[in-house]
Coordinates of N, CA and C and ligand atoms in Angstrom, one line a residue:
M254 N 10.5 -12.5 -16.1 CA 9.2 -12.2 -15.4 C 8.8 -13.4 -14.6
S255 N 8.7 -13.3 -13.3 CA 8.1 -14.4 -12.5 C 6.6 -14.2 -12.3
L256 N 5.9 -15.3 -12.1 CA 4.5 -15.2 -11.9 C 4.1 -16.0 -10.6
N257 N 3.4 -15.3 -9.8 CA 2.7 -15.8 -8.6 C 3.7 -16.4 -7.5
L258 N 3.8 -15.8 -6.4 CA 4.5 -16.4 -5.3 C 3.5 -17.4 -4.7
P259 N 4.1 -18.4 -3.9 CA 3.2 -19.2 -3.1 C 2.4 -18.3 -2.1
T260 N 1.2 -18.6 -1.8 CA 0.5 -17.8 -0.8 C 1.2 -17.7 0.5
P261 N 1.5 -16.4 0.9 CA 2.3 -16.3 2.1 C 1.4 -16.5 3.3
A262 N 2.0 -16.9 4.5 CA 1.2 -17.0 5.7 C 0.7 -15.7 6.2
V263 N 1.7 -14.7 6.1 CA 1.4 -13.3 6.6 C 2.0 -12.3 5.6
A264 N 1.2 -11.3 5.2 CA 1.6 -10.3 4.4 C 1.5 -8.9 5.1
L265 N 2.5 -8.1 4.9 CA 2.4 -6.7 5.4 C 2.6 -5.7 4.3
A266 N 1.6 -4.9 4.1 CA 1.6 -3.9 3.0 C 1.8 -2.5 3.6
I267 N 2.9 -1.8 3.2 CA 3.3 -0.5 3.7 C 3.0 0.5 2.7
G268 N 2.1 1.5 3.1 CA 1.7 2.6 2.2 C 2.0 3.9 2.8
A269 N 2.2 4.9 2.0 CA 2.3 6.3 2.6 C 1.0 6.8 3.1
H270 N 0.0 6.6 2.4 CA -1.4 7.2 2.8 C -2.4 6.1 2.7
P271 N -3.5 6.3 3.4 CA -4.7 5.4 3.2 C -5.0 5.5 1.7
D272 N -5.2 4.4 1.1 CA -5.6 4.1 -0.3 C -4.4 3.7 -1.1
D273 N -3.2 4.0 -0.8 CA -2.0 3.6 -1.6 C -1.9 2.1 -1.7
V274 N -2.2 1.4 -0.6 CA -2.0 -0.1 -0.7 C -3.1 -0.7 -1.6
E275 N -4.3 -0.1 -1.6 CA -5.3 -0.7 -2.5 C -5.0 -0.4 -3.9
F276 N -4.5 0.8 -4.2 CA -4.1 1.0 -5.6 C -2.9 0.1 -6.0
G277 N -1.9 -0.1 -5.1 CA -0.7 -0.7 -5.5 C -0.8 -2.3 -5.6
C278 N -1.6 -2.8 -4.6 CA -1.5 -4.3 -4.5 C -2.8 -4.9 -3.9
G279 N -3.9 -4.1 -4.1 CA -5.2 -4.6 -3.4 C -5.7 -5.9 -3.9
A280 N -5.6 -6.2 -5.2 CA -6.1 -7.4 -5.7 C -5.3 -8.6 -5.3
T281 N -4.0 -8.4 -5.2 CA -3.0 -9.4 -4.7 C -3.4 -9.8 -3.3
L282 N -3.6 -8.7 -2.5 CA -3.9 -9.0 -1.0 C -5.2 -9.7 -0.9
A283 N -6.2 -9.3 -1.7 CA -7.5 -10.0 -1.7 C -7.4 -11.5 -2.1
K284 N -6.5 -11.8 -3.1 CA -6.3 -13.1 -3.5 C -5.7 -13.9 -2.3
W285 N -4.6 -13.4 -1.7 CA -3.9 -14.1 -0.7 C -4.9 -14.2 0.6
A286 N -5.6 -13.2 0.9 CA -6.5 -13.3 2.1 C -7.5 -14.4 1.8
A287 N -8.0 -14.5 0.6 CA -9.0 -15.6 0.3 C -8.4 -17.0 0.5
A288 N -7.1 -17.0 0.3 CA -6.4 -18.3 0.5 C -5.8 -18.5 1.9
G289 N -6.2 -17.7 2.8 CA -5.8 -17.9 4.2 C -4.7 -17.1 4.7
C290 N -4.1 -16.2 3.9 CA -3.0 -15.3 4.4 C -3.6 -14.2 5.3
V291 N -2.9 -14.0 6.4 CA -3.2 -12.8 7.3 C -2.6 -11.6 6.7
V292 N -3.4 -10.6 6.3 CA -3.0 -9.4 5.6 C -3.0 -8.2 6.6
H293 N -1.9 -7.6 6.8 CA -1.8 -6.4 7.6 C -1.5 -5.2 6.8
H294 N -2.0 -4.0 7.2 CA -1.6 -2.7 6.6 C -0.8 -1.9 7.6
L295 N 0.2 -1.2 7.1 CA 1.0 -0.2 7.9 C 0.9 1.1 7.1
I296 N 0.3 2.1 7.6 CA 0.1 3.4 6.9 C 0.9 4.4 7.6
C297 N 1.9 5.0 6.8 CA 2.9 5.8 7.4 C 2.4 7.2 7.8
T298 N 1.5 7.8 7.0 CA 1.1 9.2 7.4 C -0.4 9.2 7.7
D299 N -0.8 10.4 8.2 CA -2.2 10.5 8.7 C -3.2 10.9 7.6
G300 N -2.7 11.1 6.4 CA -3.6 11.4 5.2 C -4.3 12.8 5.4
S301 N -3.7 13.7 6.1 CA -4.3 15.0 6.5 C -4.3 16.0 5.3
K302 N -3.6 15.7 4.2 CA -3.6 16.6 3.1 C -4.6 16.1 2.0
G303 N -5.3 15.0 2.3 CA -6.1 14.4 1.3 C -7.5 15.0 1.1
S304 N -7.5 16.3 0.9 CA -8.8 17.0 0.5 C -8.5 18.2 -0.3
W305 N -9.4 18.4 -1.3 CA -9.2 19.7 -2.1 C -10.0 20.8 -1.5
D306 N -10.7 20.6 -0.4 CA -11.5 21.6 0.2 C -10.7 22.4 1.2
P307 N -10.4 23.6 1.0 CA -9.5 24.4 1.9 C -10.1 24.6 3.3
S308 N -11.4 24.4 3.4 CA -12.0 24.6 4.7 C -12.3 23.3 5.4
A309 N -11.7 22.2 4.9 CA -12.0 20.8 5.5 C -11.4 20.8 6.9
D310 N -12.1 20.1 7.9 CA -11.7 19.9 9.2 C -10.6 18.8 9.2
V311 N -9.4 19.2 9.4 CA -8.3 18.2 9.2 C -8.3 17.0 10.2
D312 N -8.6 17.3 11.5 CA -8.7 16.2 12.5 C -9.8 15.2 12.1
E313 N -10.9 15.8 11.6 CA -12.0 14.9 11.2 C -11.6 14.1 9.9
L314 N -10.8 14.7 9.0 CA -10.4 14.0 7.8 C -9.5 12.9 8.2
V315 N -8.6 13.1 9.2 CA -7.7 12.0 9.6 C -8.5 10.8 10.2
R316 N -9.5 11.1 11.0 CA -10.4 10.0 11.5 C -11.1 9.3 10.4
T317 N -11.7 10.1 9.5 CA -12.4 9.5 8.4 C -11.6 8.6 7.6
R318 N -10.3 9.0 7.3 CA -9.5 8.2 6.5 C -9.0 6.9 7.1
Q319 N -8.9 7.0 8.5 CA -8.6 5.7 9.2 C -9.8 4.7 9.1
E320 N -11.0 5.3 9.2 CA -12.2 4.4 9.1 C -12.3 3.9 7.7
E321 N -12.0 4.7 6.7 CA -12.1 4.3 5.3 C -11.0 3.2 5.1
Q322 N -9.9 3.3 5.7 CA -8.8 2.3 5.5 C -9.3 1.0 6.1
R323 N -9.9 1.1 7.3 CA -10.4 -0.2 7.9 C -11.5 -0.8 7.0
A324 N -12.4 0.0 6.4 CA -13.4 -0.5 5.5 C -12.8 -1.2 4.3
A325 N -11.7 -0.5 3.8 CA -11.0 -1.0 2.6 C -10.4 -2.4 2.9
A326 N -9.8 -2.5 4.1 CA -9.2 -3.8 4.5 C -10.3 -4.9 4.5
R327 N -11.4 -4.5 5.1 CA -12.5 -5.5 5.2 C -12.9 -5.9 3.7
A328 N -13.0 -4.9 2.8 CA -13.4 -5.2 1.4 C -12.4 -6.2 0.8
L329 N -11.1 -6.1 1.2 CA -10.1 -7.1 0.7 C -10.2 -8.4 1.3
G330 N -11.0 -8.5 2.4 CA -11.0 -9.8 3.2 C -9.8 -9.9 4.2
A331 N -9.1 -8.7 4.4 CA -8.0 -8.8 5.3 C -8.4 -8.9 6.7
T332 N -7.7 -9.8 7.4 CA -8.1 -10.1 8.8 C -7.0 -9.6 9.8
G333 N -6.0 -9.0 9.3 CA -4.9 -8.5 10.1 C -5.1 -7.2 10.7
Q334 N -4.0 -6.5 11.1 CA -4.2 -5.2 11.7 C -4.0 -4.1 10.7
Q335 N -4.6 -2.9 11.0 CA -4.3 -1.7 10.3 C -3.6 -0.8 11.2
V336 N -2.3 -0.6 11.0 CA -1.5 0.2 11.9 C -1.3 1.6 11.2
F337 N -1.5 2.6 12.0 CA -1.3 4.0 11.5 C -0.1 4.6 12.3
L338 N 1.0 4.9 11.6 CA 2.1 5.6 12.2 C 1.8 7.0 12.5
G339 N 0.9 7.7 11.8 CA 0.5 9.0 12.1 C 1.4 10.1 11.8
H340 N 2.4 9.9 10.9 CA 3.2 11.1 10.5 C 2.4 12.0 9.7
V341 N 2.8 13.3 9.8 CA 2.0 14.3 9.1 C 2.1 14.1 7.5
D342 N 1.0 14.0 6.9 CA 0.9 13.9 5.5 C 1.7 14.9 4.8
G343 N 2.6 14.5 3.8 CA 3.4 15.4 3.1 C 4.7 15.7 3.7
E344 N 4.9 15.2 5.0 CA 6.2 15.5 5.7 C 6.9 14.3 6.1
L345 N 6.6 13.1 5.5 CA 7.2 11.9 5.9 C 8.7 11.9 5.6
A346 N 9.5 11.5 6.6 CA 10.9 11.4 6.4 C 11.3 9.9 6.4
S347 N 12.5 9.6 6.0 CA 13.0 8.2 6.0 C 14.3 8.1 6.7
G348 N 14.3 8.7 7.9 CA 15.5 8.7 8.8 C 15.5 7.5 9.7
L349 N 16.5 7.5 10.6 CA 16.6 6.3 11.5 C 15.4 6.1 12.4
A350 N 14.8 7.2 12.9 CA 13.7 7.0 13.8 C 12.5 6.4 13.1
E351 N 12.2 6.8 11.8 CA 11.1 6.2 11.1 C 11.5 4.7 10.7
R352 N 12.7 4.5 10.3 CA 13.1 3.1 10.0 C 13.0 2.2 11.2
R353 N 13.3 2.7 12.4 CA 13.2 1.9 13.6 C 11.7 1.5 13.8
E354 N 10.8 2.5 13.6 CA 9.3 2.2 13.7 C 8.9 1.1 12.8
V355 N 9.3 1.2 11.5 CA 8.9 0.2 10.6 C 9.5 -1.2 10.9
A356 N 10.8 -1.2 11.2 CA 11.5 -2.4 11.6 C 10.8 -3.1 12.8
R357 N 10.3 -2.2 13.7 CA 9.6 -2.8 14.9 C 8.4 -3.5 14.5
W358 N 7.6 -2.9 13.6 CA 6.3 -3.5 13.2 C 6.6 -4.8 12.4
I359 N 7.7 -4.8 11.6 CA 8.0 -6.0 10.9 C 8.4 -7.1 11.9
R360 N 9.1 -6.8 12.9 CA 9.4 -7.8 14.0 C 8.1 -8.2 14.7
V361 N 7.2 -7.3 15.0 CA 6.0 -7.6 15.7 C 5.1 -8.5 14.9
L362 N 4.9 -8.2 13.6 CA 3.9 -8.8 12.8 C 4.4 -10.0 12.0
Q363 N 5.8 -10.1 11.9 CA 6.5 -11.2 11.3 C 5.9 -11.6 9.9
P364 N 5.9 -10.7 9.0 CA 5.3 -11.1 7.7 C 6.3 -12.0 6.9
T365 N 5.6 -12.9 6.1 CA 6.4 -13.7 5.1 C 6.7 -12.8 3.9
V366 N 5.8 -12.0 3.5 CA 6.1 -11.1 2.4 C 5.8 -9.6 2.9
V367 N 6.7 -8.7 2.5 CA 6.4 -7.3 2.7 C 6.2 -6.6 1.3
L368 N 5.2 -5.7 1.2 CA 4.9 -5.0 0.0 C 5.0 -3.5 0.3
G369 N 5.6 -2.8 -0.7 CA 5.7 -1.3 -0.4 C 5.9 -0.6 -1.8
H370 N 5.9 0.8 -1.7 CA 6.1 1.6 -2.9 C 7.5 1.4 -3.4
D371 N 7.7 1.4 -4.7 CA 9.0 1.4 -5.3 C 9.6 2.8 -5.1
P372 N 10.7 2.9 -4.2 CA 11.2 4.3 -4.0 C 12.0 4.8 -5.1
W373 N 12.4 3.9 -6.1 CA 13.3 4.3 -7.2 C 12.5 4.5 -8.5
K374 N 11.2 4.6 -8.4 CA 10.4 4.9 -9.6 C 10.8 6.3 -10.1
R375 N 11.1 6.4 -11.3 CA 11.6 7.7 -11.9 C 10.5 8.7 -12.0
Y376 N 10.9 9.9 -11.8 CA 10.0 11.1 -12.0 C 8.8 11.0 -11.1
R377 N 9.0 10.4 -9.9 CA 7.9 10.4 -9.0 C 7.7 11.7 -8.3
L378 N 6.5 12.2 -8.2 CA 6.3 13.6 -7.7 C 6.2 13.6 -6.2
H379 N 5.5 12.6 -5.6 CA 5.1 12.8 -4.2 C 6.2 12.2 -3.3
P380 N 6.8 13.1 -2.4 CA 7.9 12.6 -1.6 C 7.5 11.6 -0.6
D381 N 6.2 11.6 -0.1 CA 5.8 10.5 0.9 C 5.9 9.1 0.3
H382 N 5.6 9.0 -1.0 CA 5.7 7.7 -1.7 C 7.1 7.2 -1.7
R383 N 8.0 8.1 -2.0 CA 9.4 7.8 -2.1 C 9.9 7.4 -0.7
H384 N 9.6 8.2 0.3 CA 10.1 7.9 1.7 C 9.5 6.6 2.2
A385 N 8.2 6.4 1.9 CA 7.5 5.2 2.4 C 8.2 3.9 1.8
G386 N 8.5 4.1 0.5 CA 9.2 3.0 -0.2 C 10.6 2.7 0.4
L387 N 11.3 3.7 0.7 CA 12.6 3.5 1.3 C 12.5 2.9 2.7
L388 N 11.4 3.3 3.4 CA 11.2 2.7 4.8 C 10.9 1.2 4.7
A389 N 10.1 0.8 3.6 CA 9.8 -0.6 3.5 C 11.1 -1.4 3.2
V390 N 12.0 -0.9 2.3 CA 13.2 -1.6 2.0 C 14.2 -1.6 3.2
E391 N 14.4 -0.4 3.8 CA 15.4 -0.3 4.9 C 14.8 -0.9 6.2
G392 N 13.5 -0.8 6.3 CA 12.9 -1.5 7.5 C 13.1 -3.0 7.5
V393 N 13.0 -3.6 6.3 CA 13.3 -5.0 6.1 C 14.7 -5.3 6.5
V394 N 15.7 -4.5 6.0 CA 17.1 -4.7 6.3 C 17.3 -4.7 7.9
A395 N 16.7 -3.7 8.5 CA 16.9 -3.5 9.9 C 16.2 -4.6 10.7
A396 N 15.1 -5.0 10.3 CA 14.3 -6.0 11.0 C 15.0 -7.4 11.0
R397 N 15.7 -7.7 9.9 CA 16.1 -9.1 9.6 C 17.4 -9.5 10.4
D398 N 18.2 -8.5 10.9 CA 19.4 -8.9 11.5 C 19.4 -8.5 13.0
P399 N 20.0 -9.3 13.8 CA 19.8 -9.2 15.3 C 20.5 -7.9 15.9
H400 N 21.5 -7.4 15.2 CA 22.2 -6.3 15.9 C 21.7 -4.9 15.5
F401 N 20.6 -4.9 14.7 CA 20.0 -3.6 14.4 C 18.9 -3.4 15.5
F402 N 18.9 -2.2 16.1 CA 17.9 -1.8 17.0 C 17.6 -2.9 18.1
P403 N 18.7 -3.4 18.8 CA 18.5 -4.4 19.8 C 17.6 -3.9 21.0
D404 N 17.6 -2.5 21.1 CA 16.8 -1.9 22.2 C 15.3 -2.2 22.0
L405 N 14.9 -2.6 20.8 CA 13.5 -2.9 20.6 C 13.1 -4.1 21.4
G406 N 14.0 -4.9 21.8 CA 13.7 -6.1 22.6 C 12.9 -7.1 21.9
L407 N 12.9 -7.2 20.6 CA 12.1 -8.1 19.8 C 13.0 -9.0 19.0
P408 N 12.7 -10.3 18.8 CA 13.5 -11.1 18.0 C 13.6 -10.6 16.6
H409 N 14.7 -10.7 15.9 CA 14.8 -10.3 14.5 C 13.9 -11.2 13.6
H410 N 13.5 -10.6 12.5 CA 12.6 -11.4 11.6 C 13.0 -11.0 10.2
R411 N 13.2 -12.1 9.4 CA 13.5 -11.9 8.0 C 12.4 -12.4 7.1
P412 N 11.7 -11.4 6.4 CA 10.6 -11.9 5.4 C 11.3 -12.7 4.3
D413 N 10.5 -13.5 3.6 CA 11.0 -14.3 2.5 C 11.1 -13.4 1.2
E414 N 10.2 -12.5 1.1 CA 10.1 -11.7 -0.2 C 9.7 -10.3 0.1
L415 N 10.2 -9.4 -0.7 CA 9.8 -8.0 -0.7 C 9.4 -7.6 -2.1
L416 N 8.1 -7.2 -2.2 CA 7.5 -6.8 -3.5 C 7.3 -5.3 -3.5
L417 N 7.8 -4.6 -4.5 CA 7.6 -3.2 -4.7 C 6.5 -2.9 -5.7
F418 N 5.5 -2.2 -5.3 CA 4.4 -1.9 -6.3 C 4.7 -0.5 -6.9
E419 N 4.0 -0.2 -8.0 CA 4.3 1.0 -8.9 C 5.7 0.9 -9.4
A420 N 6.1 -0.4 -9.7 CA 7.5 -0.6 -10.0 C 8.0 0.1 -11.3
D421 N 9.1 0.7 -11.1 CA 9.8 1.3 -12.3 C 10.2 0.2 -13.3
E422 N 10.7 -0.9 -12.8 CA 11.0 -2.0 -13.7 C 10.4 -3.3 -13.1
A423 N 9.2 -3.6 -13.5 CA 8.6 -4.8 -13.0 C 9.2 -6.1 -13.4
D424 N 9.4 -7.0 -12.5 CA 9.9 -8.4 -12.9 C 9.1 -9.5 -12.3
H425 N 7.9 -9.1 -11.7 CA 7.1 -10.1 -11.1 C 5.6 -9.7 -11.3
V426 N 4.8 -10.7 -11.6 CA 3.3 -10.4 -11.7 C 2.6 -11.4 -10.8
E427 N 1.5 -10.9 -10.2 CA 0.6 -11.7 -9.5 C -0.7 -11.8 -10.3
D428 N -1.1 -13.0 -10.7 CA -2.4 -13.1 -11.4 C -3.5 -12.8 -10.5
V429 N -4.4 -11.8 -10.8 CA -5.4 -11.4 -9.9 C -6.8 -11.6 -10.5
D430 N -6.9 -12.5 -11.5 CA -8.2 -12.8 -12.1 C -9.1 -13.2 -11.0
G431 N -10.3 -12.7 -10.9 CA -11.3 -13.0 -9.9 C -11.2 -12.1 -8.7
F432 N -10.2 -11.2 -8.6 CA -10.1 -10.4 -7.4 C -10.1 -8.9 -7.8
V433 N -10.5 -8.6 -9.0 CA -10.6 -7.2 -9.4 C -11.7 -6.5 -8.7
A434 N -12.8 -7.2 -8.6 CA -14.0 -6.6 -7.9 C -13.7 -6.2 -6.5
A435 N -12.9 -7.1 -5.8 CA -12.5 -6.8 -4.4 C -11.6 -5.6 -4.3
K436 N -10.7 -5.5 -5.3 CA -9.8 -4.3 -5.4 C -10.7 -3.0 -5.6
L437 N -11.6 -3.1 -6.5 CA -12.4 -1.9 -6.8 C -13.3 -1.5 -5.5
A438 N -13.8 -2.5 -4.9 CA -14.7 -2.3 -3.7 C -13.8 -1.6 -2.6
A439 N -12.5 -2.1 -2.5 CA -11.6 -1.5 -1.5 C -11.3 -0.1 -1.8
L440 N -11.0 0.2 -3.1 CA -10.7 1.5 -3.5 C -11.8 2.5 -3.3
L441 N -13.1 2.0 -3.6 CA -14.2 2.8 -3.4 C -14.6 3.0 -2.0
S442 N -14.0 2.2 -1.1 CA -14.2 2.5 0.4 C -13.6 3.8 0.8
H443 N -12.6 4.2 0.1 CA -11.9 5.5 0.4 C -12.8 6.7 -0.1
T444 N -13.9 6.8 0.5 CA -15.0 7.7 0.0 C -14.5 9.2 -0.1
S445 N -13.6 9.6 0.9 CA -13.2 11.0 0.9 C -12.2 11.3 -0.3
Q446 N -11.7 10.2 -0.9 CA -10.8 10.4 -2.0 C -11.4 10.2 -3.4
L447 N -12.7 10.0 -3.4 CA -13.4 9.7 -4.7 C -13.1 10.8 -5.7
R448 N -13.2 12.1 -5.3 CA -13.0 13.2 -6.2 C -11.6 13.4 -6.6
S449 N -10.7 13.4 -5.6 CA -9.3 13.8 -5.9 C -8.5 12.7 -6.6
T450 N -8.8 11.4 -6.3 CA -7.9 10.4 -6.9 C -8.7 9.5 -7.9
M451 N -10.0 9.6 -7.8 CA -10.8 8.6 -8.7 C -11.7 9.4 -9.7
G452 N -11.7 10.7 -9.6 CA -12.5 11.5 -10.6 C -14.0 11.3 -10.4
I453 N -14.4 11.0 -9.2 CA -15.9 10.8 -9.0 C -16.3 12.0 -8.1
E454 N -17.2 12.9 -8.6 CA -17.5 14.1 -7.9 C -18.7 13.9 -7.0
D455 N -18.6 14.4 -5.8 CA -19.7 14.3 -4.8 C -21.0 15.1 -5.3
D456 N -20.7 16.2 -6.0 CA -21.9 17.1 -6.3 C -22.4 16.9 -7.7
A457 N -21.9 15.9 -8.4 CA -22.5 15.5 -9.7 C -23.8 14.9 -9.5
D458 N -24.7 14.9 -10.6 CA -25.9 14.2 -10.5 C -25.7 12.7 -10.6
D459 N -26.7 11.9 -10.3 CA -26.5 10.5 -10.3 C -26.0 9.9 -11.6
E460 N -26.5 10.4 -12.7 CA -26.1 9.9 -14.0 C -24.6 10.2 -14.2
A461 N -24.2 11.4 -13.9 CA -22.8 11.8 -14.2 C -21.9 11.0 -13.2
R462 N -22.3 10.8 -12.0 CA -21.5 10.0 -11.0 C -21.3 8.6 -11.5
A463 N -22.5 8.0 -12.0 CA -22.4 6.6 -12.5 C -21.4 6.5 -13.6
A464 N -21.4 7.5 -14.5 CA -20.5 7.5 -15.7 C -19.0 7.7 -15.2
Q465 N -18.8 8.6 -14.2 CA -17.5 8.8 -13.7 C -17.0 7.5 -13.0
R466 N -17.9 6.9 -12.2 CA -17.5 5.7 -11.6 C -17.1 4.6 -12.6
A467 N -17.9 4.4 -13.6 CA -17.7 3.4 -14.7 C -16.3 3.7 -15.3
A468 N -16.0 5.0 -15.6 CA -14.8 5.4 -16.2 C -13.6 5.0 -15.3
F469 N -13.7 5.2 -14.0 CA -12.7 4.9 -13.1 C -12.5 3.4 -13.0
E470 N -13.6 2.6 -12.9 CA -13.4 1.2 -12.9 C -12.8 0.6 -14.2
Q471 N -13.2 1.2 -15.3 CA -12.6 0.8 -16.6 C -11.1 1.1 -16.6
H472 N -10.7 2.2 -16.1 CA -9.3 2.6 -16.0 C -8.5 1.6 -15.2
V473 N -9.1 1.2 -14.0 CA -8.4 0.2 -13.2 C -8.3 -1.2 -13.9
R474 N -9.4 -1.6 -14.5 CA -9.4 -2.9 -15.3 C -8.4 -2.8 -16.4
D475 N -8.3 -1.7 -17.1 CA -7.4 -1.6 -18.3 C -5.9 -1.7 -17.8
S476 N -5.7 -1.0 -16.6 CA -4.3 -1.0 -16.1 C -3.9 -2.5 -15.6
L477 N -4.9 -3.2 -15.0 CA -4.6 -4.6 -14.6 C -4.4 -5.5 -15.8
A478 N -5.1 -5.2 -16.9 CA -5.0 -6.0 -18.1 C -3.6 -5.8 -18.7
E479 N -3.1 -4.5 -18.7 CA -1.8 -4.2 -19.2 C -0.7 -4.9 -18.4
R480 N -0.8 -4.8 -17.1 CA 0.2 -5.5 -16.3 C 0.1 -7.0 -16.4
G481 N -1.1 -7.5 -16.4 CA -1.2 -9.0 -16.6 C -0.5 -9.5 -17.8
A482 N -0.7 -8.6 -18.9 CA -0.1 -9.0 -20.2 C 1.4 -9.2 -20.1
L483 N 2.1 -8.6 -19.2 CA 3.5 -8.8 -19.0 C 3.9 -10.2 -18.7
A484 N 2.9 -11.0 -18.1 CA 3.2 -12.4 -17.8 C 2.2 -13.3 -18.4
G485 N 1.4 -12.8 -19.4 CA 0.5 -13.6 -20.2 C -0.8 -14.0 -19.4
V486 N -1.2 -13.2 -18.4 CA -2.4 -13.5 -17.7 C -3.4 -12.3 -18.0
A487 N -4.7 -12.6 -17.8 CA -5.7 -11.6 -18.2 C -5.7 -10.4 -17.3
Q488 N -5.5 -10.6 -16.0 CA -5.5 -9.4 -15.0 C -4.3 -9.6 -14.1
G489 N -3.5 -8.7 -13.9 CA -2.4 -8.8 -13.0 C -2.0 -7.6 -12.3
E490 N -1.3 -7.7 -11.2 CA -0.6 -6.6 -10.5 C 0.9 -6.9 -10.6
S491 N 1.7 -5.8 -11.0 CA 3.1 -6.1 -11.3 C 4.0 -5.4 -10.2
F492 N 5.1 -6.0 -10.0 CA 6.0 -5.6 -8.9 C 7.5 -5.7 -9.3
A493 N 8.3 -5.0 -8.6 CA 9.8 -5.3 -8.6 C 10.0 -6.2 -7.4
R494 N 10.6 -7.4 -7.6 CA 10.8 -8.4 -6.6 C 12.2 -8.3 -6.0
M495 N 12.3 -8.1 -4.7 CA 13.6 -8.1 -4.1 C 13.8 -9.2 -3.1
S496 N 15.0 -9.7 -3.0 CA 15.2 -10.8 -2.1 C 15.8 -10.2 -0.8
P497 N 15.1 -10.4 0.3 CA 15.6 -9.9 1.6 C 16.8 -10.6 2.1
A498 N 17.2 -11.6 1.4 CA 18.5 -12.4 1.8 C 19.7 -11.7 1.2
S499 N 19.5 -10.8 0.2 CA 20.7 -10.3 -0.4 C 21.2 -9.0 0.2
Ligands
LIG735 ZN1 -0.4 8.2 -1.6

């Protein structure tokens, strides 16, 4: 188990949907941003399935989720870009065209560290998370060598590290003590997702909402404590660490 990378100059976090990055590595990004790292988000889908309300206006939901993602990035202290690839939620593929898009952004943004979903997490239900994970891995491979996608007209770029969150077999921990509040603030910025992913109901009375919010925050803290314990720290986010050189 390795602990703490040196603070990267530039980090690029790739998520399937708005809010995935905050769940997967928000506290790590907040820590790095506070130390001067430029943090970028690349969100693969439009988040248009992220409502339990059958009558929700889908175009409005997409716009709302982009605004929420920008607010979440601000809550993390991220100063980079929030890039939205805009693929339809639930229909993300990981073919050559999508790989080319991700490789292009890696070449444009030139991250020192790329973070993404672990595509090999067992018994994962959501296909977008699997495809977004594959795109992070395969996008790095395509971005790093000059003969991949030469038509992009961009110099190749090799990140130093690739960290996979939601790791099936974690072998790296980032100590995030002091950055849990930023992660929680970023998660709670995804207001449209409070009910479906955080168990906080819009129509509950104030007291019930406060209790639901406290339960969600405790769940996040407990999870970070569990991961931190893997490396003997109080609060941690865990990853599978891959070397882009291999
Ligand atoms: Zn997701």
